[in-house]
mmCIF file of C-alpha atoms in Angstrom:
data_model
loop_
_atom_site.group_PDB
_atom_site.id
_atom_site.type_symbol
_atom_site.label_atom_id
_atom_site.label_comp_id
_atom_site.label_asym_id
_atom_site.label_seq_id
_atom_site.Cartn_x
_atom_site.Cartn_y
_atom_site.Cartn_z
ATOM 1 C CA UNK A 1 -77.655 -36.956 -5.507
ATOM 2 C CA UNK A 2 -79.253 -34.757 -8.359
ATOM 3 C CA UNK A 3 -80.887 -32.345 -5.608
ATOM 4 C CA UNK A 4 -77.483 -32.099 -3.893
ATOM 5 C CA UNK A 5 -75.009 -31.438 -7.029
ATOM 6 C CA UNK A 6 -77.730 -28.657 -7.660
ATOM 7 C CA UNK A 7 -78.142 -27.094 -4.182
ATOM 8 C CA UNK A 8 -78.324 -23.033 -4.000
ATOM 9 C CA UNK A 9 -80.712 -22.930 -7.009
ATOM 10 C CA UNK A 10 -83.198 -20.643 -5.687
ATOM 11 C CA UNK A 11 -87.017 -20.379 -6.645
ATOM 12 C CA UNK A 12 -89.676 -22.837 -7.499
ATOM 13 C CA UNK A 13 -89.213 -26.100 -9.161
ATOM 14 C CA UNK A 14 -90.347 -25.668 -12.733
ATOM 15 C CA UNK A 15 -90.748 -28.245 -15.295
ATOM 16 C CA UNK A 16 -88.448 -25.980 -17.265
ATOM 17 C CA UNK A 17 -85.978 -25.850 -14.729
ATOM 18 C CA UNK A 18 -85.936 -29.606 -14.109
ATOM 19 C CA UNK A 19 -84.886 -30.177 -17.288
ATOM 20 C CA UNK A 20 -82.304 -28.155 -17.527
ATOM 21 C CA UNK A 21 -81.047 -29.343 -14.126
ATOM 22 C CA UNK A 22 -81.124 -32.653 -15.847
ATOM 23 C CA UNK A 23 -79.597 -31.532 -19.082
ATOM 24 C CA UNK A 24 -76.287 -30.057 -17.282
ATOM 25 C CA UNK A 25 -76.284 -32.836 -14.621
ATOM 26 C CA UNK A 26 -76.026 -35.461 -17.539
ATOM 27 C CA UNK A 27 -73.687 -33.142 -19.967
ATOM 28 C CA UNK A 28 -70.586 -32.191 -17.804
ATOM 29 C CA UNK A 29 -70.939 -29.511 -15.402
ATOM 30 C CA UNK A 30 -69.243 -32.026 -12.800
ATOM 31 C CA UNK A 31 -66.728 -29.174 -12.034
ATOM 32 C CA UNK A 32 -68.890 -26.129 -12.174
ATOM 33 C CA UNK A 33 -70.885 -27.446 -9.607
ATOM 34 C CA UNK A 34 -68.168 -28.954 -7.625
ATOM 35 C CA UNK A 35 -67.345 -25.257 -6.907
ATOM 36 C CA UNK A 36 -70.275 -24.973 -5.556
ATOM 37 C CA UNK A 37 -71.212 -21.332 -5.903
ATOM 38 C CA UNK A 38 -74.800 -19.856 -4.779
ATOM 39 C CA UNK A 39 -76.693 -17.495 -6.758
ATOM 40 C CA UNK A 40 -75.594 -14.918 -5.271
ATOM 41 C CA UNK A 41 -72.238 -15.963 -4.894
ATOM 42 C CA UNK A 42 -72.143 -16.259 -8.854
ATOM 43 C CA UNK A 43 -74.257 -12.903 -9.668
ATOM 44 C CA UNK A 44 -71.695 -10.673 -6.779
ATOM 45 C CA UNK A 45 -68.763 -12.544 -9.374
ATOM 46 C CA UNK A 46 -70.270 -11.546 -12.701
ATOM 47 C CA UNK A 47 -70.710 -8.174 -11.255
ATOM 48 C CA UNK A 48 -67.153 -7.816 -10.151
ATOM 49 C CA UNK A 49 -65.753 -8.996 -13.540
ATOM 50 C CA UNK A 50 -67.758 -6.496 -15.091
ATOM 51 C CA UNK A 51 -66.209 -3.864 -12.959
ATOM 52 C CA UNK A 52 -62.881 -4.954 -13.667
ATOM 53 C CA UNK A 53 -63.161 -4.812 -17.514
ATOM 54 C CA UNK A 54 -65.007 -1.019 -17.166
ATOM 55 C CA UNK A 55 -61.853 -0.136 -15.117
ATOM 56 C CA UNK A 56 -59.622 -1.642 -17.652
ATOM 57 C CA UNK A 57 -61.493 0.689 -20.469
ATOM 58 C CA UNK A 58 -61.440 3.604 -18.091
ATOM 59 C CA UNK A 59 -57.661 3.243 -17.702
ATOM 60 C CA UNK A 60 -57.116 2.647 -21.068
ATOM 61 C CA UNK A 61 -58.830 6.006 -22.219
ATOM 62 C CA UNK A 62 -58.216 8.156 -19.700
ATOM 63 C CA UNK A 63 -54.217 7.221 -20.644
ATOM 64 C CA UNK A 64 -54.521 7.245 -24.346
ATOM 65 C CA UNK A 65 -53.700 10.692 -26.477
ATOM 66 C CA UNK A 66 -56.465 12.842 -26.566
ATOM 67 C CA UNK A 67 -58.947 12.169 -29.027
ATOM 68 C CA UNK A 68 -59.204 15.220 -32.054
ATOM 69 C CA UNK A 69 -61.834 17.479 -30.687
ATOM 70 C CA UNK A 70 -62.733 19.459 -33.821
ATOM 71 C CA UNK A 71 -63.760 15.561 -35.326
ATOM 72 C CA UNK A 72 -64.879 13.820 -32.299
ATOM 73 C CA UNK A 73 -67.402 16.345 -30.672
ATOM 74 C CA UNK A 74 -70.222 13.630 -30.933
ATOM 75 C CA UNK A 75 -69.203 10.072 -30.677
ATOM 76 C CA UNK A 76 -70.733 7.564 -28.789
ATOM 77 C CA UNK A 77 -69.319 6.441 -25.332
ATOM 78 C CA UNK A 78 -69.221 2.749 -24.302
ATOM 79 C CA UNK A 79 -72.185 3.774 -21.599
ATOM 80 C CA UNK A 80 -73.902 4.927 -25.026
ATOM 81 C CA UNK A 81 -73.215 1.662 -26.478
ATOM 82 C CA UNK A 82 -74.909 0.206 -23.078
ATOM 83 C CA UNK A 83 -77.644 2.489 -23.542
ATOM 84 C CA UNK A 84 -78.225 1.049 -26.902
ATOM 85 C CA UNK A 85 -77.659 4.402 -28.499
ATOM 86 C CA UNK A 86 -74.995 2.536 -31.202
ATOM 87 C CA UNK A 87 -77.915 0.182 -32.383
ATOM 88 C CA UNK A 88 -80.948 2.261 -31.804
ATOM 89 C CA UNK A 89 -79.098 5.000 -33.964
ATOM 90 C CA UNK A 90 -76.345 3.101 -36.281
ATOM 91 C CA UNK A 91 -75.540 4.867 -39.086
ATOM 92 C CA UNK A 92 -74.942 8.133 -37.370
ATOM 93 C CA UNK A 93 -72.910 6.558 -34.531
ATOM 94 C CA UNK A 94 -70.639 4.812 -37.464
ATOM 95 C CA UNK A 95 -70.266 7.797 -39.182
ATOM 96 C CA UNK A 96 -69.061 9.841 -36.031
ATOM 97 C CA UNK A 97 -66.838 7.573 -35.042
ATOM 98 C CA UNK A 98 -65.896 6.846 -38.476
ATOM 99 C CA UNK A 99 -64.740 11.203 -38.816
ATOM 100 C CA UNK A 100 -63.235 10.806 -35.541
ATOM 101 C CA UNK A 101 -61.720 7.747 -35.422
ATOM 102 C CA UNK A 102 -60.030 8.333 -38.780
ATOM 103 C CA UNK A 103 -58.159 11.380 -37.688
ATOM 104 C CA UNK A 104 -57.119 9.680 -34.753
ATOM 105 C CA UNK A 105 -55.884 6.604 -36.313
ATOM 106 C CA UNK A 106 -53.093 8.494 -37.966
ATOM 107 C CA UNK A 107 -51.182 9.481 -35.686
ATOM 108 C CA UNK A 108 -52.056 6.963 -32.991
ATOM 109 C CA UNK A 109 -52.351 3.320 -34.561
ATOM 110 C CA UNK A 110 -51.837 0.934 -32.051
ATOM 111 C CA UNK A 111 -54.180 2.644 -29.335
ATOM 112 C CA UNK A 112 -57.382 2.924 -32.083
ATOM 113 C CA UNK A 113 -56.721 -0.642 -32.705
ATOM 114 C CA UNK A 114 -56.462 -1.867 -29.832
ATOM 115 C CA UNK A 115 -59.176 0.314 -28.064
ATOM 116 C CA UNK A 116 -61.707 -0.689 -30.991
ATOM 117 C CA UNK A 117 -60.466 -4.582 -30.650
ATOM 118 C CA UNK A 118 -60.851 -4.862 -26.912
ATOM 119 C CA UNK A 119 -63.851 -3.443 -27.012
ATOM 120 C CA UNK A 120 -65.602 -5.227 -28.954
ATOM 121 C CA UNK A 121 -64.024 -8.528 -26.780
ATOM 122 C CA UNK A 122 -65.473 -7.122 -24.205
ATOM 123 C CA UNK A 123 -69.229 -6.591 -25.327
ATOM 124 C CA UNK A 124 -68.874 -10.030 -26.517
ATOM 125 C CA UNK A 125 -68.141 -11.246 -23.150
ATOM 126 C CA UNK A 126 -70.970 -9.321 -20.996
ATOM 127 C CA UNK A 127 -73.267 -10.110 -24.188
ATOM 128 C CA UNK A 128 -76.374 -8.913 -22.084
ATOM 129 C CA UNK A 129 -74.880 -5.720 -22.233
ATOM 130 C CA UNK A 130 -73.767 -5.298 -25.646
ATOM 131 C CA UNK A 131 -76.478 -7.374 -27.834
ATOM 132 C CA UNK A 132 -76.683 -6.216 -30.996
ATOM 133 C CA UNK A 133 -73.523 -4.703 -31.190
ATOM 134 C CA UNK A 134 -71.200 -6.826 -33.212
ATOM 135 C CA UNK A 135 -72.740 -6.082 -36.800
ATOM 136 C CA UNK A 136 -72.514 -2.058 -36.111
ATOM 137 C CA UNK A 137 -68.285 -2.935 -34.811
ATOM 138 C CA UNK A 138 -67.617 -4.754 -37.941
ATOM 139 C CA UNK A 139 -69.052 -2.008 -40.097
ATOM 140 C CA UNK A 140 -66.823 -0.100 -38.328
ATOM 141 C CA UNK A 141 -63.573 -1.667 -38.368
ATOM 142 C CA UNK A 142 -64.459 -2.337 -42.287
ATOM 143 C CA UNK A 143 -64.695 1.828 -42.662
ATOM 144 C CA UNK A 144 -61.435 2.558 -40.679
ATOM 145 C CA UNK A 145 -58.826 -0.646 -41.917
ATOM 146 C CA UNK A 146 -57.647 -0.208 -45.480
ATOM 147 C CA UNK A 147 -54.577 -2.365 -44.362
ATOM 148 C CA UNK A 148 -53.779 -6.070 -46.071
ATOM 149 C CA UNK A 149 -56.427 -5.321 -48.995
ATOM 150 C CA UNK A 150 -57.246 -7.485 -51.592
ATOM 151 C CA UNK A 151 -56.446 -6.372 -55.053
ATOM 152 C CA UNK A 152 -59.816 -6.757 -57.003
ATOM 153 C CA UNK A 153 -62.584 -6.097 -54.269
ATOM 154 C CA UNK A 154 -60.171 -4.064 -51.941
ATOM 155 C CA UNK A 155 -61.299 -5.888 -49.054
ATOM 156 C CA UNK A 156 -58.895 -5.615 -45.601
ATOM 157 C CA UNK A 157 -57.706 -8.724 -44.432
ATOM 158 C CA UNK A 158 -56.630 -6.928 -41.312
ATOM 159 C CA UNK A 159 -60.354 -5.671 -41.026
ATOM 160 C CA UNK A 160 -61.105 -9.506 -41.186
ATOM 161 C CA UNK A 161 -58.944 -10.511 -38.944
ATOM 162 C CA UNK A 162 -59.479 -8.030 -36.378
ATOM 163 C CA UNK A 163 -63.063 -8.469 -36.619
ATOM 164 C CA UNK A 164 -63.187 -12.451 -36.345
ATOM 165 C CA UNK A 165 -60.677 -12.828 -33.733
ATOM 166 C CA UNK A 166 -62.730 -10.541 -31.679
ATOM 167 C CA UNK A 167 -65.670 -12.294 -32.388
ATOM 168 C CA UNK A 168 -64.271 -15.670 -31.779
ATOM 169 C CA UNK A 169 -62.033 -14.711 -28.408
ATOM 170 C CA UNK A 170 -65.003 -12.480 -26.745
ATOM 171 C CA UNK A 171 -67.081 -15.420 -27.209
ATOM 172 C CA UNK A 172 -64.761 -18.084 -25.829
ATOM 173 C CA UNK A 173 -63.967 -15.646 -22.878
ATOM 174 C CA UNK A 174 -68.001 -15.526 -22.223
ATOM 175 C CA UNK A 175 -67.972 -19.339 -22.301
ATOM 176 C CA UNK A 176 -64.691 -19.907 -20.277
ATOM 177 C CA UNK A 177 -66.609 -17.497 -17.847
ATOM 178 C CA UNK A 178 -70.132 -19.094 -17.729
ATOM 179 C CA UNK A 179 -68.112 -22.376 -17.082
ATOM 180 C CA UNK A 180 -66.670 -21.640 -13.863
ATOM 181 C CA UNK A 181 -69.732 -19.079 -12.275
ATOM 182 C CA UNK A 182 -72.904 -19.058 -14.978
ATOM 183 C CA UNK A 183 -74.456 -22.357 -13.885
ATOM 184 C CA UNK A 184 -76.817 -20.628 -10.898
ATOM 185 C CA UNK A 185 -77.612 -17.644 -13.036
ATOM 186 C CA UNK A 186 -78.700 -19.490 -16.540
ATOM 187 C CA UNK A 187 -80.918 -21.934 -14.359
ATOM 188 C CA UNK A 188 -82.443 -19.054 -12.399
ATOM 189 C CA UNK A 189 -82.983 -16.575 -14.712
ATOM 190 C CA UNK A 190 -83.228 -18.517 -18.024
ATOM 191 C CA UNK A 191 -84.542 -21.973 -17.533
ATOM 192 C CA UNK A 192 -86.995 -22.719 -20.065
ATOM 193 C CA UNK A 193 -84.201 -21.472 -22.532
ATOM 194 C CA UNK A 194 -81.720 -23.984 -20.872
ATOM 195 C CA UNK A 195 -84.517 -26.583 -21.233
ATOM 196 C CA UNK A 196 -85.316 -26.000 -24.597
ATOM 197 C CA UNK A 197 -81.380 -26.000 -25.916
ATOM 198 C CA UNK A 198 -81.879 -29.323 -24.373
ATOM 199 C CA UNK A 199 -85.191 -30.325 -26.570
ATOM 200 C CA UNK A 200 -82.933 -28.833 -29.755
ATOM 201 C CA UNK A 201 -79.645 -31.004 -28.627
ATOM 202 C CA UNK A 202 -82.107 -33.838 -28.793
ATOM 203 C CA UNK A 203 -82.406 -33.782 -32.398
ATOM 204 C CA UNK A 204 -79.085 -33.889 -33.541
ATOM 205 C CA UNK A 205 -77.973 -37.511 -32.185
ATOM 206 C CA UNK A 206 -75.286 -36.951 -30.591
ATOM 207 C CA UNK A 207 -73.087 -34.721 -32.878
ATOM 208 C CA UNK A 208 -72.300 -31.989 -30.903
ATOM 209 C CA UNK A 209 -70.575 -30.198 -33.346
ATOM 210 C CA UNK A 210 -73.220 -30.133 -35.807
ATOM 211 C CA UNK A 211 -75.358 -28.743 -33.027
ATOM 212 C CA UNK A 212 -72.923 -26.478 -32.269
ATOM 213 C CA UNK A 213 -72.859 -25.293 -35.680
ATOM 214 C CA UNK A 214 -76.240 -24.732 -36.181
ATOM 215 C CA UNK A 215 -76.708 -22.707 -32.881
ATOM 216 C CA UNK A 216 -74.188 -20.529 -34.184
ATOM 217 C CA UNK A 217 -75.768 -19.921 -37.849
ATOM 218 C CA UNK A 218 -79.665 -20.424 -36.609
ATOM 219 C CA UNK A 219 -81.792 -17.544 -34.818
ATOM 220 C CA UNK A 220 -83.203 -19.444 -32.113
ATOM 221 C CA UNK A 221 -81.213 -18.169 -29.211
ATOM 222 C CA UNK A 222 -79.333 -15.199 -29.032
ATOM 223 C CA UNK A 223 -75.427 -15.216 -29.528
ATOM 224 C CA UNK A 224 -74.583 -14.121 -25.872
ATOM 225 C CA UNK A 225 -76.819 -17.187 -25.007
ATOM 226 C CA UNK A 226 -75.213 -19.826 -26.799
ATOM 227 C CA UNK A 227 -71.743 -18.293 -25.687
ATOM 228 C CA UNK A 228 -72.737 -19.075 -22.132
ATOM 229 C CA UNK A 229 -74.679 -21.693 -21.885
ATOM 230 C CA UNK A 230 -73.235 -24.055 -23.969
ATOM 231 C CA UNK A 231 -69.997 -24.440 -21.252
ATOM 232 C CA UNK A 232 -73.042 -25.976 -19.459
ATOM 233 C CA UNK A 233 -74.229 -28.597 -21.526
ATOM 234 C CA UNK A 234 -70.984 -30.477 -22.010
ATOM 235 C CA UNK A 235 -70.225 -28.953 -25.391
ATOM 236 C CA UNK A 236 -66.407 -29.471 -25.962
ATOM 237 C CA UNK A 237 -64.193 -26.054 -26.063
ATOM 238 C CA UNK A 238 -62.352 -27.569 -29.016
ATOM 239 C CA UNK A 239 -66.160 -27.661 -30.918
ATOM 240 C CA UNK A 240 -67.130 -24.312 -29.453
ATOM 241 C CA UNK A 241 -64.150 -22.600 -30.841
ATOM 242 C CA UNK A 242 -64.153 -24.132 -34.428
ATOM 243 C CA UNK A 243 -67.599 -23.814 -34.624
ATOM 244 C CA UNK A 244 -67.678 -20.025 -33.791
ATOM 245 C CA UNK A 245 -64.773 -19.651 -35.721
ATOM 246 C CA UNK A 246 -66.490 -21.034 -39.574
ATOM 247 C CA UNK A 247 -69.824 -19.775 -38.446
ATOM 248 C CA UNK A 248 -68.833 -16.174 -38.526
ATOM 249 C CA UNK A 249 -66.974 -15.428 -41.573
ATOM 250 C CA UNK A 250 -70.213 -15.167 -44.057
ATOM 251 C CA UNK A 251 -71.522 -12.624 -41.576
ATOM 252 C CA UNK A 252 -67.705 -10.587 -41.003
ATOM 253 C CA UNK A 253 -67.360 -10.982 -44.744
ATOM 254 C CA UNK A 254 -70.422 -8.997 -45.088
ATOM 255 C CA UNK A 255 -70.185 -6.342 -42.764
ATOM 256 C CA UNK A 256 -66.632 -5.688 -43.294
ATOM 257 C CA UNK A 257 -67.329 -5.017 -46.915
ATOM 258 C CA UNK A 258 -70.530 -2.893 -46.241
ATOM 259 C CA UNK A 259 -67.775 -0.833 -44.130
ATOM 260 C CA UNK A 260 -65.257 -0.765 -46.825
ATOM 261 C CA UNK A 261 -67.924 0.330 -48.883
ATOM 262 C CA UNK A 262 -69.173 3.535 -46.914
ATOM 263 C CA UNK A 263 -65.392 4.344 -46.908
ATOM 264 C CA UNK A 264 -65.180 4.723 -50.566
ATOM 265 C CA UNK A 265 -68.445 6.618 -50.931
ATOM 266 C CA UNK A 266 -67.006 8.645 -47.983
ATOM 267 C CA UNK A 267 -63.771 9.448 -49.227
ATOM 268 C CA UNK A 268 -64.448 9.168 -53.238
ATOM 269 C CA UNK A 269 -68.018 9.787 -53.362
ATOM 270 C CA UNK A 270 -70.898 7.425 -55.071
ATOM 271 C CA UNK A 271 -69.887 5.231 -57.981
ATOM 272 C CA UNK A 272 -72.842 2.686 -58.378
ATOM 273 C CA UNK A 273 -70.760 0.775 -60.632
ATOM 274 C CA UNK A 274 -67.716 0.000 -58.766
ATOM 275 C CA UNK A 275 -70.258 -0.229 -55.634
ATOM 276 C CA UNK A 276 -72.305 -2.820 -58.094
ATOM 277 C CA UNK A 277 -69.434 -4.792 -59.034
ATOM 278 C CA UNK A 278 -68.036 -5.762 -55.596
ATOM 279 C CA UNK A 279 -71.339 -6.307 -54.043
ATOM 280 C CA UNK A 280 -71.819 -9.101 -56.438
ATOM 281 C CA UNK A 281 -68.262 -9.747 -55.652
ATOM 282 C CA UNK A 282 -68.447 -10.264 -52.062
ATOM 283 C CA UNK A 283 -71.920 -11.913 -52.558
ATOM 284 C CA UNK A 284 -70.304 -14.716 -54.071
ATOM 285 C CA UNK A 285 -67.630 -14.696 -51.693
ATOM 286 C CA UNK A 286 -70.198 -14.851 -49.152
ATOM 287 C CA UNK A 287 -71.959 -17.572 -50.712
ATOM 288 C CA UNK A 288 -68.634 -19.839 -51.001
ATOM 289 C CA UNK A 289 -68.204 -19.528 -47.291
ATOM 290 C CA UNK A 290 -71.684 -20.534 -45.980
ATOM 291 C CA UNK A 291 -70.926 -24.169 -48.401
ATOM 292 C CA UNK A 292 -69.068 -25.532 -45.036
ATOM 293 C CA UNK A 293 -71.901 -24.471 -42.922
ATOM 294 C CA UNK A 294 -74.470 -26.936 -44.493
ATOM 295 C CA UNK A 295 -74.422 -30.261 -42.532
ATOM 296 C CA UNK A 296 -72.889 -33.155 -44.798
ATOM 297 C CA UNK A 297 -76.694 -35.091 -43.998
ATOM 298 C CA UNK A 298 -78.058 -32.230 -45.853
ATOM 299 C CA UNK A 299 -75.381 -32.354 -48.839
ATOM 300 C CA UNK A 300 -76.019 -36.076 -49.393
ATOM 301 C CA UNK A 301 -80.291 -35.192 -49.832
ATOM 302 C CA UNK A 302 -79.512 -32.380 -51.560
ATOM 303 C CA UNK A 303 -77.084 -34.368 -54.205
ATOM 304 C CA UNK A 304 -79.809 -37.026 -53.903
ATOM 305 C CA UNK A 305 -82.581 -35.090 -55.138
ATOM 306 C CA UNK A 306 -80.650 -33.154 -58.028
ATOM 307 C CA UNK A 307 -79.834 -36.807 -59.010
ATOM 308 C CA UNK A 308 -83.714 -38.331 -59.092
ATOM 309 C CA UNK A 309 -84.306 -34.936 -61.016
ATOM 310 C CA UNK A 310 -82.277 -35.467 -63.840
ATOM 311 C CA UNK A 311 -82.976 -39.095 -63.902
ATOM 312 C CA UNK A 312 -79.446 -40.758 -62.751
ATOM 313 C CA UNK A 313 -80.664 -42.068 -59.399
ATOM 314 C CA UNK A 314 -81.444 -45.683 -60.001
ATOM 315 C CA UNK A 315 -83.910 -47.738 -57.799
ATOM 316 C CA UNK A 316 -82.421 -50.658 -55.859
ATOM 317 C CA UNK A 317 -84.530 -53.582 -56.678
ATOM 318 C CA UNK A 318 -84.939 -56.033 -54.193
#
């Protein structure tokens, strides 16, 4: 029965929570509750994944090179990043790291990139825990990667890269996660939010991927949310994964360039000019890349309207 498939769910039965009981009973989470995990079960698993990826970044520091003292005297740390010092305080934290990550990167390539890559994986996996900071990452990876440029806006395709497929993998390792041990703690801690994903999924018919699309490219439930509990609702991987992956390039186009950008100021000083002409540059470039973002439903009205405008949308009699 229902009650049965759902049993460990602590706490009082809540309108809110009885939908979204409902909404993962009826979309696929057959095999996440076949495992049948508790609450605390689930939270004590969380927890000890969390402990495995700090010991991974411990490790990884503690047997890197030594960072350049005389540049690196006051960087954040990834328990500042926790803290919320990186968005409470972002220009200051990009431009320390930016002095100090610079000098390092010289001599020691593959460790900066793959410290600053699996890093930001990682804050994309415990999103709780590192909210907010995937805008101040990709300002920095667009500061330190000159690599791959483009010849007109000078804009690093390795920058790009780097900063989507960390984007895209740290949020398909939060929803492979949230598949197998999330179901307890998204129905106990964040019902009503379960139940209204639910009302939203409603609306759409039964695409899934144009929901999926606009949960990734609408404000009404934070990334780290839709990361997790969309393994819930029976949203395909195969959707999740496209969908995260056209969703974010308007947004790493942007931030990448506003990084290249205070590299150039940085290193060549202020030219309002050159900083004019590639904003309107990668403004454009922006604006071609949200065109697959708008639902084909919305295309056809659009096209519709522009047509009755101008007069070449005929009535059908009859």
């Amino acid at each position: 029965t229902l009650v049965q498939a759902f049993h460990g769910t602590s706490g009082p039965e809540t309108p809110a929570r009885a939908l979204a009981r409902v909404c993962l009973a009826s979309r696929g989470a057959e095999v996440a509750a076949g495992m049948g995990l508790s609450l605390g079960q689930s939270l004590f698993l969380y927890a000890a994944f969390m402990a495995l990826a700090i010991f991974g970044v411990y490790y990884f520091v503690s047997t890197a090179p030594p960072l350049p003292l005389s540049h690196c005297t006051d960087i954040v740390t990834p328990m500042d990043v926790v803290r919320g010092r990186l968005v409470r305080e972002p220009q200051k934290s990009i431009l320390n790291l930016w002095n100090c990550l610079r000098e390092y990167k010289k001599d020691n390539w593959w460790h900066t990139t793959a410290g600053i890559w699996g890093i930001y994986v990682i804050f994309k996996i415990f999103g709780p825990f590192g909210a907010g900071t995937s805008m101040v990452l990709s300002v920095l990876i667009g500061a330190l990667y000159d690599e791959w440029a483009e010849p007109n806006t000078k804009y690093s395709l390795l920058a790009h890269l780097m900063g989507v497929s960390g984007e895209v993998c740290g949020g398909a390792g939060g929803w492979i996660m949230s598949y197998f041990i999330g179901r307890q703690i998204l129905l106990h801690y964040a019902s009503e939010k379960m139940a209204k994903l639910k009302e939203e999924m409603d609306k759409f018919q039964g695409s899934l991927f144009r929901y999926m699309l606009f949960l990734r490219i609408s404000p009404v439930f934070p990334n780290w949310f839709v990361n997790y509990s969309t393994a819930l609702i029976g949203m395909p991987f195969s959707y999740f994964f496209l969908a995260s992956l056209l969703a974010i390039q308007p947004a790493a186009t942007m931030s990448i360039a506003m990084g290249g950008m205070l590299r150039d100021v940085g290193e060549e000083g202020l030219d309002l000019v050159k900083m004019g002409k590639r904003g309107v540059t990668m403004a454009v470039t922006m604006g071609l890349l949200s065109l697959p973002l708008i639902p084909a439903d919305d295309w056809k009205k659009g096209i519709q309207r522009i047509k009755i405008r101008l007069g070449m949308s005929k009535e059908k009699k009859g």
